XYZ file of C-alpha atoms in Angstrom:
323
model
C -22.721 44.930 -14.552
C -23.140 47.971 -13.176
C -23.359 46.928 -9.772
C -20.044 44.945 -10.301
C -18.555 47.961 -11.756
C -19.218 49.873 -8.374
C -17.790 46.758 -6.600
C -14.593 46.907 -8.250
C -14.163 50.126 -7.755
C -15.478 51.074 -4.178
C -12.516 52.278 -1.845
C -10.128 51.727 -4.398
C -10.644 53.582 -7.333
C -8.428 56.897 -5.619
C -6.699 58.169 -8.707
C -4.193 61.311 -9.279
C -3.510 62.507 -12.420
C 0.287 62.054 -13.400
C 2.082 63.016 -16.650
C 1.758 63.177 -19.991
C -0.868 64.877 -22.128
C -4.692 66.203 -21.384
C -7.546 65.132 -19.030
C -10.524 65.398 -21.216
C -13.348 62.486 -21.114
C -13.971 59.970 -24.059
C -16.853 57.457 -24.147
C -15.898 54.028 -24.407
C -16.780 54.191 -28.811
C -14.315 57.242 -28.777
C -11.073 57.414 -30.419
C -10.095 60.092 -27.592
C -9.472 63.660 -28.944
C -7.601 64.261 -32.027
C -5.584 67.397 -33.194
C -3.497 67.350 -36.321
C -3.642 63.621 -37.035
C -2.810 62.801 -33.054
C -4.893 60.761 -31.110
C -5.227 61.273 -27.250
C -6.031 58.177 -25.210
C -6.130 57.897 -21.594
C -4.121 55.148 -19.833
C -4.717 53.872 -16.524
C -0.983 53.043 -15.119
C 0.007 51.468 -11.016
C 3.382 54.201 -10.368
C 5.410 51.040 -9.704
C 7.946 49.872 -12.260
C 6.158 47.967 -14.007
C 5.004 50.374 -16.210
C 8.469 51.944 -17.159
C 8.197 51.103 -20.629
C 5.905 52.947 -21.399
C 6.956 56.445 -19.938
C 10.306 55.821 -21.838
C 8.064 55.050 -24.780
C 6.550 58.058 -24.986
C 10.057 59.670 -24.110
C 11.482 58.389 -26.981
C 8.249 59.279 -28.815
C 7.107 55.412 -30.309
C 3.393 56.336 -29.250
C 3.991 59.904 -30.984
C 5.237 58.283 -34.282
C 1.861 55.503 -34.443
C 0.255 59.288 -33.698
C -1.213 58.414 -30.159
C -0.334 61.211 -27.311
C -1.001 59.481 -23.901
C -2.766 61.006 -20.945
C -1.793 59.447 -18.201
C -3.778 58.411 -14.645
C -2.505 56.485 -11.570
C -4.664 54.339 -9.467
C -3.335 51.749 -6.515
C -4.071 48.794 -8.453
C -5.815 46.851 -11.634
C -8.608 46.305 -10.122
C -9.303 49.991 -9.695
C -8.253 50.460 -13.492
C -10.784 47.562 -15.026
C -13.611 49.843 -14.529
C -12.476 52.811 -15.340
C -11.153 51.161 -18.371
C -14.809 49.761 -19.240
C -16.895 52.734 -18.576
C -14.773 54.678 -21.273
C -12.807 56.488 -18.330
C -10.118 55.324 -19.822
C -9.072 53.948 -23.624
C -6.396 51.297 -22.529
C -5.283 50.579 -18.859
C -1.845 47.994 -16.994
C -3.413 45.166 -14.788
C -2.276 42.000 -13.634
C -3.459 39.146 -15.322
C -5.989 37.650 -12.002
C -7.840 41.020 -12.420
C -8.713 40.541 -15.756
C -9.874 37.144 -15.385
C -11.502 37.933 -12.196
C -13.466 40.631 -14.439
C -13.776 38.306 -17.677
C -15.282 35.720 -15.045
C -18.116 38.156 -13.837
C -19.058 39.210 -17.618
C -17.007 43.028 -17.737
C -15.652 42.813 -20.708
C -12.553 43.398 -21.278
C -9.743 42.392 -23.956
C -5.576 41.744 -23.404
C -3.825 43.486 -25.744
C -0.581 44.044 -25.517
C 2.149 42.471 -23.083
C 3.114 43.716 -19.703
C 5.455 42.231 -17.625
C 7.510 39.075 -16.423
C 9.100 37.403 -13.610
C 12.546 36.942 -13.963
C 11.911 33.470 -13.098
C 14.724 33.662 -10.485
C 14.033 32.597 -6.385
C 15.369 35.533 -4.156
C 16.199 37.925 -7.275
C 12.313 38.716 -8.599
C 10.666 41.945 -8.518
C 8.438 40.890 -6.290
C 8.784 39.328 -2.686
C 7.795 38.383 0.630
C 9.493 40.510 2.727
C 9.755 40.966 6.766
C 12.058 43.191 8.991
C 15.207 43.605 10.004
C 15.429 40.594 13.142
C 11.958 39.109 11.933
C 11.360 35.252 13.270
C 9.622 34.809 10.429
C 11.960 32.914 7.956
C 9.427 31.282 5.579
C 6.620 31.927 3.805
C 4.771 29.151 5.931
C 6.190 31.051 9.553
C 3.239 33.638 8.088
C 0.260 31.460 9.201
C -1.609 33.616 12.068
C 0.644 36.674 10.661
C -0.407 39.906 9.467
C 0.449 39.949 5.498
C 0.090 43.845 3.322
C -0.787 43.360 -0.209
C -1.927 46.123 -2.451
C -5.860 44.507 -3.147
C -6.779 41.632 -1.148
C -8.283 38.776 -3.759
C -6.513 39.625 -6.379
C -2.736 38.171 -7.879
C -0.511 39.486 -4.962
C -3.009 37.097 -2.752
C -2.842 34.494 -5.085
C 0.819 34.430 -5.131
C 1.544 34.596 -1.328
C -0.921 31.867 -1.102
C 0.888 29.654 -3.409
C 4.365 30.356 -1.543
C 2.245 29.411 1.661
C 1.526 26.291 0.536
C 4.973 25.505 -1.069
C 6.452 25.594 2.141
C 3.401 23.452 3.660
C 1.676 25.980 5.699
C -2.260 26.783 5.427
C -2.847 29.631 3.398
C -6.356 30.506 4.886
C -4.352 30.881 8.014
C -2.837 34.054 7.015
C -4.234 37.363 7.689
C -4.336 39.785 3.967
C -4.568 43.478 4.814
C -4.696 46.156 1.898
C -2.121 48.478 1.915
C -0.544 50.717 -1.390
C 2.929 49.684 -2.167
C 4.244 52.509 -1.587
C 3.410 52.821 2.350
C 4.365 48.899 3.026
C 8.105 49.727 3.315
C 7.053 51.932 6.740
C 4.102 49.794 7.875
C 6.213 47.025 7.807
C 9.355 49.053 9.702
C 7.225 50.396 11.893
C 5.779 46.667 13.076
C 2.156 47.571 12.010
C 2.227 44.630 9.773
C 4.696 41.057 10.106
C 5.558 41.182 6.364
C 4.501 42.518 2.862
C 4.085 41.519 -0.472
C 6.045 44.166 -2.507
C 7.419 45.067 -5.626
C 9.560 47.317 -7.257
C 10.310 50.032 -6.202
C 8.917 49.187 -2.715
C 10.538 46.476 -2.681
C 14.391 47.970 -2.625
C 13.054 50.569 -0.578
C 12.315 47.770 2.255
C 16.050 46.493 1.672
C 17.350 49.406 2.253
C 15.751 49.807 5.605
C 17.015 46.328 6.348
C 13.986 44.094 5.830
C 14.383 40.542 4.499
C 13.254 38.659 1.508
C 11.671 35.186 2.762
C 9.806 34.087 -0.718
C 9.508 34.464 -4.276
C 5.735 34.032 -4.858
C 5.639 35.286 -8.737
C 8.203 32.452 -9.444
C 6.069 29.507 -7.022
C 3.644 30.282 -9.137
C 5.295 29.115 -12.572
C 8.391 29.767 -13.948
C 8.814 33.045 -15.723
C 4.918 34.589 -15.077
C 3.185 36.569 -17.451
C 2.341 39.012 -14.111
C 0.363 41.818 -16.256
C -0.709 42.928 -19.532
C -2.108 45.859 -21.246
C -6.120 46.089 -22.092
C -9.073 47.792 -23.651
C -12.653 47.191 -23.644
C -14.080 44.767 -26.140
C -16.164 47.497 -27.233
C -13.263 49.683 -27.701
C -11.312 47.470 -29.143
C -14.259 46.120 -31.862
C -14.992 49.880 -32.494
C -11.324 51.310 -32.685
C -9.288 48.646 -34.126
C -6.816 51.121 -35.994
C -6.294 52.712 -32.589
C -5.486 49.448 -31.085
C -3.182 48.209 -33.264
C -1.562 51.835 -32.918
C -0.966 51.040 -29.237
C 0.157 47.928 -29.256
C 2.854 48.739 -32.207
C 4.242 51.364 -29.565
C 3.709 49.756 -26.734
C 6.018 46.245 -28.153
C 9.081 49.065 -29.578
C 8.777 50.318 -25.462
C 9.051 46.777 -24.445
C 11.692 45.906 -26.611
C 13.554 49.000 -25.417
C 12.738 49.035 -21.578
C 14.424 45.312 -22.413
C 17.398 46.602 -24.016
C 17.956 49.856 -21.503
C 18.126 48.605 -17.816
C 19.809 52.490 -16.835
C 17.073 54.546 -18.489
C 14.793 51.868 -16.772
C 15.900 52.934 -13.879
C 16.054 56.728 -14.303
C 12.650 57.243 -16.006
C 11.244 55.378 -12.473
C 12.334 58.533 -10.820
C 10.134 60.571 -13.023
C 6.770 59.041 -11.427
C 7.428 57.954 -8.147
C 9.412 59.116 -4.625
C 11.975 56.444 -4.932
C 15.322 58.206 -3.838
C 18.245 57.762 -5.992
C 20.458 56.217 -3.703
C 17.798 53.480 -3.831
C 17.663 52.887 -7.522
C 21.027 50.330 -7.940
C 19.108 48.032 -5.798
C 15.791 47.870 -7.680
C 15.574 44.599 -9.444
C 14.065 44.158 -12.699
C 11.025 42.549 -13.926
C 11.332 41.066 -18.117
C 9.431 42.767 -20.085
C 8.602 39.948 -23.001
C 7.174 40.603 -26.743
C 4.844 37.677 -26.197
C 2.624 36.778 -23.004
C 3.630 33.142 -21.579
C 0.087 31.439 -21.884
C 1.281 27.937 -19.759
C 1.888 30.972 -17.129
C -1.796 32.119 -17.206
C -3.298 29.206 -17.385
C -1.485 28.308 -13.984
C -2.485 31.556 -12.275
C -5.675 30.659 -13.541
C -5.906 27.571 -11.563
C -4.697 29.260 -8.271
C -7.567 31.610 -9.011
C -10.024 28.902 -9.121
C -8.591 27.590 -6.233
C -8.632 30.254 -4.576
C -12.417 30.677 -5.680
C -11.958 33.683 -7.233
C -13.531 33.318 -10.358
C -17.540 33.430 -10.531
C -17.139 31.402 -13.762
C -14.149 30.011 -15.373
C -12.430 32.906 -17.190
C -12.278 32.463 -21.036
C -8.607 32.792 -22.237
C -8.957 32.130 -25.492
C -11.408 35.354 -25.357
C -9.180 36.966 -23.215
C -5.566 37.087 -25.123
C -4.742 38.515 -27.851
């Protein structure tokens, strides 16, 4: 496991420490550090929208009321967060629901916990999209066979997706040419004509309409309606070890669903807080649904692109995996 560990997170585990509480170390059997009946835990986060929730979470203090205080860390992706997350780096980390299994399917253990995001379920109005520039030829997601495609980490859910909108529109997916890029540089790569289109999503994504670029697919919705894109996790060990914790996190982490839900402006405003995305940009950011419940039929189908895609080492365990 350990070599797999060093796999995963080779060239891509580049983190920055963001917001929100301390940066001390806890083992994986740790409850984090405690002062005055608060528990710290350390959260592995993407700085993409996503992951509003929780900052306005712990801006309206839910996590402070179950008594957790959150330290927060960015990486580029989940599949730099599953190891941190299972060498006690971190307590709890956000990762799309291909890197888990990909993980589950090569023995790291790790366990779902809470929900994370949605697809809206809606071609040409997701928070995620195949996008080209301004005057592209490229109309379709099958014009991108022999074309140079950005997506955050190549075999991993972004892949899996434009793969699946490839072969909607009867190209060859193997035909398409993945390089890994952070969201947050695709809008320029992509203006700049280093790449022929990119896989991005909010807030990349309005930052590439504003420059003019074009959406030419939907791959979270050809995938199935209304995805179950990402989730929250622990460690099995963790979570065996520190079940009062994790029940603690999820508690706060549904109320921040359930309000991210309910507060589309202060969705919007609290993504200024953690990334560069200019105000003027913000009225043009869709959306993602943030759900109280995961949509299993979902997985199961992004599970079968995975195995299609030959992701998986083994076939990944969902019944193991969910909550």
């Amino acid at each position: 496991m350990r070599r797999l560990l060093a796999g995963l997170a080779a060239g891509t585990f580049l983190l920055a420490t963001a917001a929100c509480g301390s940066s001390d170390d806890s083992g994986p059997s740790d409850k984090g550090t405690s002062s005055g009946g608060t528990t710290t835990v350390k959260l592995g986060l993407i700085p993409i929208v996503d992951v509003a929730p929780v900052y306005l979470g712990v801006q309206q203090g839910f996590y402070e009321k179950q008594g957790l205080k959150l330290s927060i860390t960015t990486a580029q992706g989940g599949a730099a967060i599953v190891p941190g997350v299972v060498s006690g780096q971190f307590q709890f980390g956000f990762s799309n629901m291909t890197s888990l299994m990909v993980a589950q399917s090569n023995n790291v253990p790790v366990k779902a916990v809470a929900n994370g995001i949605a697809s809206t379920g809606v071609q040409g109005n997701d928070f995620g999209a195949i996008t080209v520039k301004k005057g592209s030829a490229l109309k379709s997601a099958k014009d991108l066979e022999g074309k140079k495609v950005a997506i955050n980490t190549l075999k991993n859910i972004n892949e899996t997706a434009v793969r699946a909108s490839v072969r909607t529109a009867g190209g060859d997916p193997d035909k398409v040419k993945f390089v890994e890029l952070p969201f947050d540089q695709m809008p320029a790569a992509l203006d700049g004509g280093q790449i022929d289109a990119a896989m991005v999503v909010e807030p990349a994504l309005a930052t590439v309409k504003s420059q003019g670029g074009v959406e030419i697919a939907s791959p979270m919705v050809d995938v199935a309606p209304k995805l179950t894109v990402a989730m929250y996790f622990t460690s099995a060990q963790y979570a065996q070890q520190n079940p009062d914790v994790v029940k603690k996190f999820q508690q706060a982490t549904a109320e921040s669903l359930a309000y991210a839900d309910a507060h589309p402006d202060e969705v919007r405003q609290i993504v200024t807080t953690y990334t560069k995305i200019p105000t003027a940009v913000l009225e043009q950011v869709t959306l993602p649904k943030w759900p109280a419940e995961a949509n299993r039929s979902s997985i199961e189908a992004l599970k079968e692109l995975g195995d299609e895609d030959g992701l998986f080492k083994s076939a990944p365990d969902l019944d193991e995996l969910l909550p």
